[in-house]
Short mmCIF file of C-alpha atoms in Angstrom, two decimals:
data_model
loop_
_atom_site.label_atom_id
_atom_site.label_comp_id
_atom_site.label_asym_id
_atom_site.label_seq_id
_atom_site.Cartn_x
_atom_site.Cartn_y
_atom_site.Cartn_z
CA MET A 1275 108.64 113.43 61.77
CA TYR A 1276 109.29 112.13 65.79
CA ARG A 1277 112.81 110.26 66.71
CA VAL A 1278 112.70 108.85 69.21
CA ALA A 1279 115.46 106.49 71.60
CA SER A 1280 115.00 103.04 71.09
CA ILE A 1281 116.81 101.07 73.84
CA GLY A 1282 115.39 96.94 73.92
CA GLY A 1283 117.10 96.16 76.88
CA ASP A 1284 117.56 92.45 77.80
CA GLY A 1285 115.68 89.44 78.39
CA ILE A 1286 112.86 89.69 76.75
CA GLY A 1287 113.25 93.41 75.90
CA PRO A 1288 113.95 93.97 72.74
CA GLU A 1289 111.23 91.45 71.62
CA ILE A 1290 108.23 93.10 73.03
CA LEU A 1291 109.96 96.75 71.72
CA VAL A 1292 109.18 94.98 68.37
CA GLU A 1293 106.00 94.69 69.23
CA GLY A 1294 105.27 98.50 70.36
CA ARG A 1295 106.64 100.08 67.61
CA LYS A 1296 104.88 97.62 64.95
CA VAL A 1297 101.50 99.62 66.44
CA LEU A 1298 103.25 102.72 67.20
CA ASP A 1299 104.57 103.25 63.33
CA ALA A 1300 100.32 101.42 62.21
CA ALA A 1301 99.07 103.91 64.32
CA GLY A 1302 101.66 106.97 62.25
CA GLU A 1303 100.19 105.10 59.30
CA ARG A 1304 96.55 105.67 60.11
CA PHE A 1305 97.22 109.24 61.86
CA GLY A 1306 99.24 110.77 59.77
CA PHE A 1307 102.52 110.80 61.75
CA ASP A 1308 105.81 108.66 61.05
CA ILE A 1309 108.59 107.89 63.79
CA GLN A 1310 112.31 107.63 63.65
CA TRP A 1311 113.49 104.90 65.42
CA ASP A 1312 117.38 105.25 66.81
CA GLU A 1313 118.11 102.03 68.06
CA TYR A 1314 121.08 102.18 71.21
CA GLU A 1315 122.79 98.97 72.55
CA LEU A 1316 122.65 98.68 76.13
CA GLY A 1317 122.84 96.59 78.23
CA ALA A 1318 123.75 93.37 79.59
CA GLU A 1319 125.88 92.05 76.48
CA ARG A 1320 127.73 95.58 76.34
CA TYR A 1321 128.82 95.53 79.96
CA LEU A 1322 130.12 91.84 80.14
CA ALA A 1323 132.01 93.14 76.55
CA ASP A 1324 133.64 95.26 77.99
CA GLY A 1325 131.85 96.61 80.98
CA THR A 1326 130.45 99.86 79.77
CA LEU A 1327 127.05 100.89 80.96
CA LEU A 1328 126.17 104.78 80.03
CA THR A 1329 129.14 106.44 78.58
CA GLU A 1330 128.61 110.73 78.13
CA ASP A 1331 128.64 110.24 74.76
CA ASP A 1332 125.31 107.89 75.23
CA LEU A 1333 123.74 110.32 77.38
CA LYS A 1334 124.45 113.48 75.37
CA ASP A 1335 123.35 111.49 72.04
CA ILE A 1336 120.01 110.12 73.39
CA GLY A 1337 119.31 113.39 74.86
CA THR A 1338 118.54 114.54 70.93
CA HIS A 1339 114.95 112.92 71.24
CA LYS A 1340 111.78 113.78 73.15
CA ALA A 1341 111.29 110.22 74.27
CA ILE A 1342 113.16 106.61 74.92
CA TYR A 1343 111.55 104.05 74.12
CA PHE A 1344 112.96 101.51 77.10
CA GLY A 1345 111.62 97.34 77.05
CA SER A 1346 113.69 95.82 79.83
CA ILE A 1347 117.16 95.80 82.34
CA GLY A 1348 118.14 92.89 84.37
CA ASP A 1349 120.58 89.63 83.44
CA PRO A 1350 121.07 86.87 85.43
CA ARG A 1351 125.36 86.74 84.53
CA VAL A 1352 125.40 90.65 86.31
CA GLN A 1353 124.58 91.35 90.09
CA PRO A 1354 121.45 92.96 90.78
CA GLY A 1355 121.85 96.64 90.78
CA VAL A 1356 124.48 96.79 88.43
CA LEU A 1357 122.37 96.89 85.29
CA GLU A 1358 119.34 98.87 86.44
CA LYS A 1359 120.99 101.95 88.38
CA GLY A 1360 123.84 101.96 86.46
CA ILE A 1361 121.43 102.18 83.33
CA LEU A 1362 118.12 102.06 84.25
CA LEU A 1363 118.45 104.68 87.03
CA ALA A 1364 120.67 106.81 85.53
CA LEU A 1365 118.42 107.76 82.81
CA ARG A 1366 115.99 108.91 85.45
CA PHE A 1367 118.14 111.15 86.73
CA TYR A 1368 120.38 112.42 83.76
CA PHE A 1369 117.43 113.91 81.89
CA ASP A 1370 115.35 114.65 86.27
CA GLN A 1371 112.46 112.88 84.99
CA TYR A 1372 111.14 113.05 87.61
CA VAL A 1373 107.52 112.82 86.98
CA ASN A 1374 106.92 108.43 87.23
CA LEU A 1375 103.14 108.36 85.40
CA ARG A 1376 101.56 104.58 86.25
CA PRO A 1377 97.73 105.00 85.03
CA ILE A 1378 95.65 102.73 86.47
CA LYS A 1379 92.68 100.84 84.41
CA LEU A 1380 90.67 97.83 84.33
CA LEU A 1381 89.71 96.95 81.17
CA PRO A 1382 86.94 95.04 79.78
CA GLY A 1383 87.54 90.83 79.57
CA VAL A 1384 90.26 91.51 82.40
CA SER A 1385 90.27 90.40 85.45
CA THR A 1386 91.03 90.77 88.95
CA PRO A 1387 91.03 90.30 92.20
CA LEU A 1388 89.40 92.37 93.38
CA ALA A 1389 85.44 90.74 94.15
CA GLY A 1390 82.39 93.00 92.73
CA LYS A 1391 84.80 95.12 91.05
CA GLY A 1392 84.72 95.97 87.08
CA PRO A 1393 85.66 97.72 84.37
CA GLU A 1394 84.02 101.48 86.15
CA ASP A 1395 85.56 100.38 88.89
CA ILE A 1396 89.04 101.28 88.49
CA ASP A 1397 90.69 104.21 86.40
CA PHE A 1398 92.44 106.48 87.77
CA VAL A 1399 96.22 107.29 87.66
CA VAL A 1400 99.60 108.02 90.10
CA VAL A 1401 101.36 110.06 89.53
CA ARG A 1402 104.85 109.37 91.22
CA GLU A 1403 107.59 111.57 92.21
CA ASN A 1404 110.54 110.37 90.67
CA THR A 1405 114.16 112.14 91.64
CA GLU A 1406 113.70 112.36 95.98
CA ASP A 1407 112.64 111.26 98.79
CA PHE A 1408 114.51 108.32 100.09
CA TYR A 1409 116.02 107.10 96.64
CA VAL A 1410 118.68 110.16 96.13
CA GLY A 1411 121.49 107.69 97.30
CA LEU A 1412 121.66 109.40 100.93
CA GLY A 1413 122.92 106.87 103.51
CA GLY A 1414 125.76 103.82 104.44
CA ARG A 1415 126.70 101.84 107.39
CA VAL A 1416 128.59 102.81 110.53
CA LYS A 1417 130.76 99.62 111.64
CA GLY A 1418 133.57 98.99 114.33
CA PRO A 1419 136.78 100.04 114.43
CA GLY A 1420 138.11 103.02 112.23
CA VAL A 1421 134.81 104.69 112.15
CA SER A 1422 135.70 108.06 112.46
CA ARG A 1423 133.63 110.72 114.81
CA GLN A 1424 131.58 112.40 111.90
CA GLU A 1425 130.05 109.64 111.22
CA LEU A 1426 129.66 108.31 114.58
CA VAL A 1427 127.67 111.37 115.25
CA LEU A 1428 125.53 111.58 112.37
CA ALA A 1429 124.52 107.77 113.12
CA ARG A 1430 123.75 108.60 116.60
CA GLU A 1431 121.46 111.85 115.77
CA LEU A 1432 120.08 109.97 112.59
CA TYR A 1433 118.38 106.89 114.70
CA ASN A 1434 118.23 108.95 118.90
CA VAL A 1435 120.91 106.49 119.77
CA LYS A 1436 122.54 107.86 123.80
CA PHE A 1437 122.43 104.85 126.20
CA GLY A 1438 123.44 101.41 125.64
CA LEU A 1439 125.08 100.75 122.47
CA ASP A 1440 128.74 100.54 121.88
CA ILE A 1441 129.37 101.38 118.30
CA GLU A 1442 133.03 101.44 118.11
CA SER A 1443 132.92 97.42 119.00
CA ASP A 1444 132.91 95.41 116.04
CA ALA A 1445 129.61 93.41 117.02
CA ASP A 1446 127.55 96.69 116.95
CA GLU A 1447 126.22 98.58 113.50
CA ILE A 1448 124.04 101.26 112.28
CA ALA A 1449 123.23 101.18 108.63
CA TYR A 1450 121.41 105.17 107.93
CA GLN A 1451 119.04 105.80 105.12
CA VAL A 1452 118.32 110.12 104.33
CA GLY A 1453 115.25 110.44 102.94
CA VAL A 1454 114.69 113.82 101.24
CA VAL A 1455 111.73 116.19 99.81
CA SER A 1456 112.89 119.53 98.79
CA THR A 1457 110.22 122.86 98.02
CA GLN A 1458 110.69 122.63 94.46
CA GLY A 1459 111.29 119.15 93.58
CA SER A 1460 107.55 118.55 95.69
CA ARG A 1461 105.96 121.48 93.84
CA ARG A 1462 106.67 120.37 90.42
CA VAL A 1463 105.19 117.02 90.89
CA ILE A 1464 101.98 118.12 92.74
CA SER A 1465 101.20 121.13 90.00
CA TYR A 1466 102.07 118.31 87.40
CA ALA A 1467 99.20 116.35 89.16
CA PHE A 1468 96.46 119.73 89.78
CA ASP A 1469 96.46 119.77 85.99
CA MET A 1470 96.46 116.60 85.12
CA ALA A 1471 93.05 116.02 87.89
CA GLU A 1472 91.93 118.66 86.47
CA ARG A 1473 91.44 117.08 82.87
CA ARG A 1474 90.12 114.70 84.53
CA ASN A 1475 87.78 114.83 87.16
CA LYS A 1476 89.35 117.25 89.66
CA LYS A 1477 89.68 114.58 92.52
CA LEU A 1478 93.16 114.22 93.70
CA ALA A 1479 94.72 112.66 97.05
CA SER A 1480 98.34 113.16 98.00
CA VAL A 1481 99.77 110.10 100.28
CA ASP A 1482 102.46 110.48 102.45
CA LYS A 1483 102.80 109.20 106.71
CA ALA A 1484 103.35 112.71 107.54
CA ASN A 1485 102.06 111.52 111.46
CA VAL A 1486 105.70 109.73 111.65
CA LEU A 1487 107.57 111.18 108.91
CA SER A 1488 106.69 115.27 109.46
CA ASP A 1489 109.96 116.65 108.67
CA VAL A 1490 109.59 115.27 105.13
CA TYR A 1491 105.88 115.23 104.43
CA GLY A 1492 104.73 117.23 106.31
CA LEU A 1493 106.72 119.84 103.93
CA TRP A 1494 105.18 118.05 100.94
CA ARG A 1495 101.54 118.68 102.72
CA GLU A 1496 103.13 122.29 102.28
CA VAL A 1497 103.61 122.49 99.11
CA PHE A 1498 100.48 120.74 97.96
CA THR A 1499 98.32 122.74 100.58
CA SER A 1500 99.77 125.95 98.12
CA VAL A 1501 99.86 124.25 94.80
CA GLY A 1502 96.16 123.37 95.55
CA ALA A 1503 95.25 126.70 96.68
CA ASP A 1504 95.78 127.86 92.75
CA HIS A 1505 93.48 124.39 91.75
CA PRO A 1506 90.22 125.73 93.70
CA SER A 1507 88.70 123.17 90.62
CA VAL A 1508 89.91 120.33 92.03
CA ALA A 1509 88.96 118.85 95.25
CA THR A 1510 91.56 117.12 97.52
CA GLU A 1511 92.18 115.05 100.82
CA PHE A 1512 95.03 113.60 102.30
CA MET A 1513 95.66 110.32 102.61
CA PHE A 1514 98.39 108.04 105.33
CA VAL A 1515 100.40 105.27 101.97
CA ASP A 1516 99.00 101.85 104.46
CA ALA A 1517 94.95 103.47 105.01
CA VAL A 1518 95.76 103.65 100.54
CA THR A 1519 96.62 100.49 100.70
CA MET A 1520 93.17 98.76 102.04
CA TRP A 1521 91.11 101.52 99.72
CA PHE A 1522 93.14 100.50 96.60
CA VAL A 1523 91.86 97.29 97.90
CA LYS A 1524 88.48 98.02 99.25
CA ASN A 1525 86.81 101.40 97.20
CA PRO A 1526 89.24 101.98 93.98
CA GLU A 1527 86.07 103.46 92.42
CA TRP A 1528 87.21 106.32 95.33
CA PHE A 1529 90.44 107.17 93.37
CA ASP A 1530 91.09 109.25 90.14
CA VAL A 1531 94.44 111.13 90.05
CA VAL A 1532 96.84 110.47 93.34
CA VAL A 1533 100.03 111.90 93.84
CA THR A 1534 103.02 110.60 96.14
CA PRO A 1535 106.34 110.75 96.86
CA ASN A 1536 108.80 108.02 95.80
CA MET A 1537 109.16 105.52 97.91
CA PHE A 1538 104.89 104.96 98.12
CA GLY A 1539 104.62 106.13 94.84
CA ASP A 1540 106.84 102.56 94.33
CA ILE A 1541 104.90 100.33 96.69
CA ILE A 1542 101.55 101.24 95.85
CA THR A 1543 101.62 101.30 91.91
CA ASP A 1544 102.46 97.93 92.24
CA LEU A 1545 99.07 97.17 94.15
CA GLY A 1546 97.82 99.19 91.58
CA ALA A 1547 98.67 96.60 88.19
CA MET A 1548 97.68 93.68 90.26
CA ILE A 1549 94.24 95.67 90.05
CA GLN A 1550 94.62 96.21 87.04
CA GLY A 1551 95.19 92.51 86.30
CA GLY A 1552 98.73 92.39 86.54
CA LEU A 1553 101.73 93.41 85.34
CA GLY A 1554 102.03 91.82 81.78
CA LEU A 1555 99.19 94.52 81.83
CA ALA A 1556 100.99 98.23 83.59
CA PRO A 1557 102.94 100.42 81.49
CA GLY A 1558 104.98 103.12 83.05
CA GLY A 1559 105.71 106.72 81.70
CA ASN A 1560 109.16 108.66 84.03
CA ILE A 1561 108.30 111.92 82.16
CA ASN A 1562 110.50 115.50 82.41
CA PRO A 1563 107.43 117.52 80.65
CA ALA A 1564 110.22 119.80 79.31
CA GLY A 1565 113.15 117.19 78.02
CA THR A 1566 113.62 113.70 77.30
CA SER A 1567 110.98 111.03 78.87
CA MET A 1568 111.38 107.47 78.15
CA PHE A 1569 107.86 105.25 78.43
CA GLU A 1570 108.29 101.62 79.55
CA PRO A 1571 106.96 98.39 80.42
CA ILE A 1572 107.21 98.20 84.77
CA HIS A 1573 107.65 94.15 84.68
CA GLY A 1574 111.29 93.37 84.55
CA SER A 1575 113.37 91.82 81.97
CA ALA A 1576 112.41 87.73 82.68
CA PRO A 1577 115.14 86.33 80.44
CA LYS A 1578 113.85 82.71 81.06
CA TYR A 1579 112.11 83.27 78.61
CA LYS A 1580 113.65 85.39 75.93
CA GLY A 1581 112.73 83.54 72.55
CA GLN A 1582 110.27 81.97 72.66
CA ASN A 1583 108.01 84.06 71.88
CA ARG A 1584 105.61 83.83 74.32
CA ALA A 1585 106.29 86.73 76.31
CA ASN A 1586 103.26 88.94 76.28
CA PRO A 1587 104.53 92.99 75.10
CA ILE A 1588 100.66 94.55 75.98
CA ALA A 1589 102.81 96.45 79.06
CA THR A 1590 104.74 97.90 76.11
CA ILE A 1591 102.26 98.88 73.76
CA TRP A 1592 100.87 100.21 76.20
CA ALA A 1593 103.33 102.42 77.27
CA GLY A 1594 103.35 103.34 73.76
CA SER A 1595 100.82 104.86 74.07
CA LEU A 1596 101.86 107.06 77.01
CA LEU A 1597 104.52 107.97 74.59
CA LEU A 1598 102.39 109.22 71.94
CA ASP A 1599 100.03 110.99 74.46
CA HIS A 1600 103.51 112.41 75.85
CA LEU A 1601 104.16 113.49 71.93
CA GLY A 1602 100.92 115.42 71.31
CA GLU A 1603 98.96 112.53 69.44
CA GLN A 1604 96.48 111.69 72.55
CA GLU A 1605 94.37 110.59 69.78
CA ALA A 1606 96.33 107.86 68.62
CA ALA A 1607 97.65 107.13 72.11
CA ALA A 1608 93.44 106.63 72.40
CA ALA A 1609 93.20 104.17 69.62
CA VAL A 1610 96.33 101.58 71.42
CA VAL A 1611 94.21 101.74 74.11
CA SER A 1612 91.35 101.09 72.63
CA ALA A 1613 92.77 97.93 70.34
CA ILE A 1614 94.66 96.65 73.23
CA ALA A 1615 91.16 96.40 74.65
CA THR A 1616 89.77 94.59 71.76
CA SER A 1617 92.63 92.59 71.29
CA ILE A 1618 91.05 91.09 74.75
CA THR A 1619 87.99 90.52 74.23
CA ASP A 1620 88.84 89.03 70.70
CA GLY A 1621 90.53 86.57 72.98
CA VAL A 1622 94.12 87.07 70.59
CA VAL A 1623 96.39 87.10 74.24
CA THR A 1624 99.27 85.45 75.24
CA LYS A 1625 99.00 82.64 77.63
CA ASP A 1626 99.59 84.34 81.04
CA MET A 1627 96.14 85.76 80.11
CA GLY A 1628 94.12 82.87 78.80
CA GLY A 1629 95.00 82.37 76.21
CA SER A 1630 97.04 80.49 73.20
CA THR A 1631 99.18 83.82 70.73
CA GLY A 1632 102.73 84.43 71.13
CA THR A 1633 104.61 87.51 71.39
CA SER A 1634 104.05 88.14 67.35
CA GLY A 1635 101.34 87.95 67.21
CA VAL A 1636 99.57 90.13 68.90
CA GLY A 1637 101.60 92.71 68.66
CA ASP A 1638 99.95 91.98 64.89
CA HIS A 1639 97.00 91.97 66.00
CA ILE A 1640 96.89 95.03 66.96
CA ALA A 1641 98.53 96.63 64.75
CA ALA A 1642 95.81 95.56 62.48
CA LEU A 1643 93.72 97.34 64.72
CA VAL A 1644 95.42 100.29 64.84
CA ARG A 1645 95.42 100.44 61.47
CA ASP A 1646 92.40 99.89 60.14
CA GLY A 1647 90.80 101.16 62.69
CA GLY A 1648 88.99 98.67 64.39
CA LEU A 1649 87.28 97.27 62.18
#
């Protein structure tokens, strides 16, 4: 018996999560395990009712679970960023989910915008650091009269502004954001990526921009080299992020496992999602190997499609496969991905993939494939 926290969230989130749970329950029937779904009503409705995002009691209770299955977050009635930062990012940081895992895999029957490429060419994983870099929230804006001397000096130092700018006037403003990369934070996610590469095809590419941002990403490279010494069987290379965006498009078959700091990972994983057929197929995992991890589709809440039975649940179902793998149910996890692929070749997909099946119909079909072994 596994206890999993279930958070539907906003928009299409609750309905696509229902389909994901349906498939995972079917996997349990076939492979001999049960999942107890503990539901948490977090999102716009609660926030609009009483201003609550996440409480300490919420976090402590969710923390008794090894995994969180998450739908989506965001509502047009709430200012952008409030729910995303106050719930989704808060969960990631509170549970120290330092690995963001994004499989980039083209399934048979899915079209890719890359001419001449097929499933045999697009099958790699991006391991993104998930708690550091420019996402730690250190920054500010300096403008006009009343600015403290400390702020003024910091702003000038960060931007190396020495001549020709009167920061104290109303007309001038400086914004700054501080990127933080630590030895500990880099080592743990890079070690995770090396371990994954050893289980796959023993190739690992590290992505950074050390030629310009030499302090933060210079440290990243040093840690990568140090960890790599303990994994001599893995072939490694350093790549700049601008070059990676080119090679993802031209030669995706070069890649097996890619590890990257937070900001660059945020960018290149969306490119990866389009390579594999679009956001409707892109799952994500926010992982703390020793704690509570969270699994979700990477697309948004699509509120205009809420309740219309037309949302594509495949990314959520695929995220459920990552959840099963995290729980140690690798055979069940593989069966879910196989069933997703079969449903696509069967033509049982939603309108955005060229079909006509509703959200629940896709979930029913994939669940039946998983339960019956694809027969």
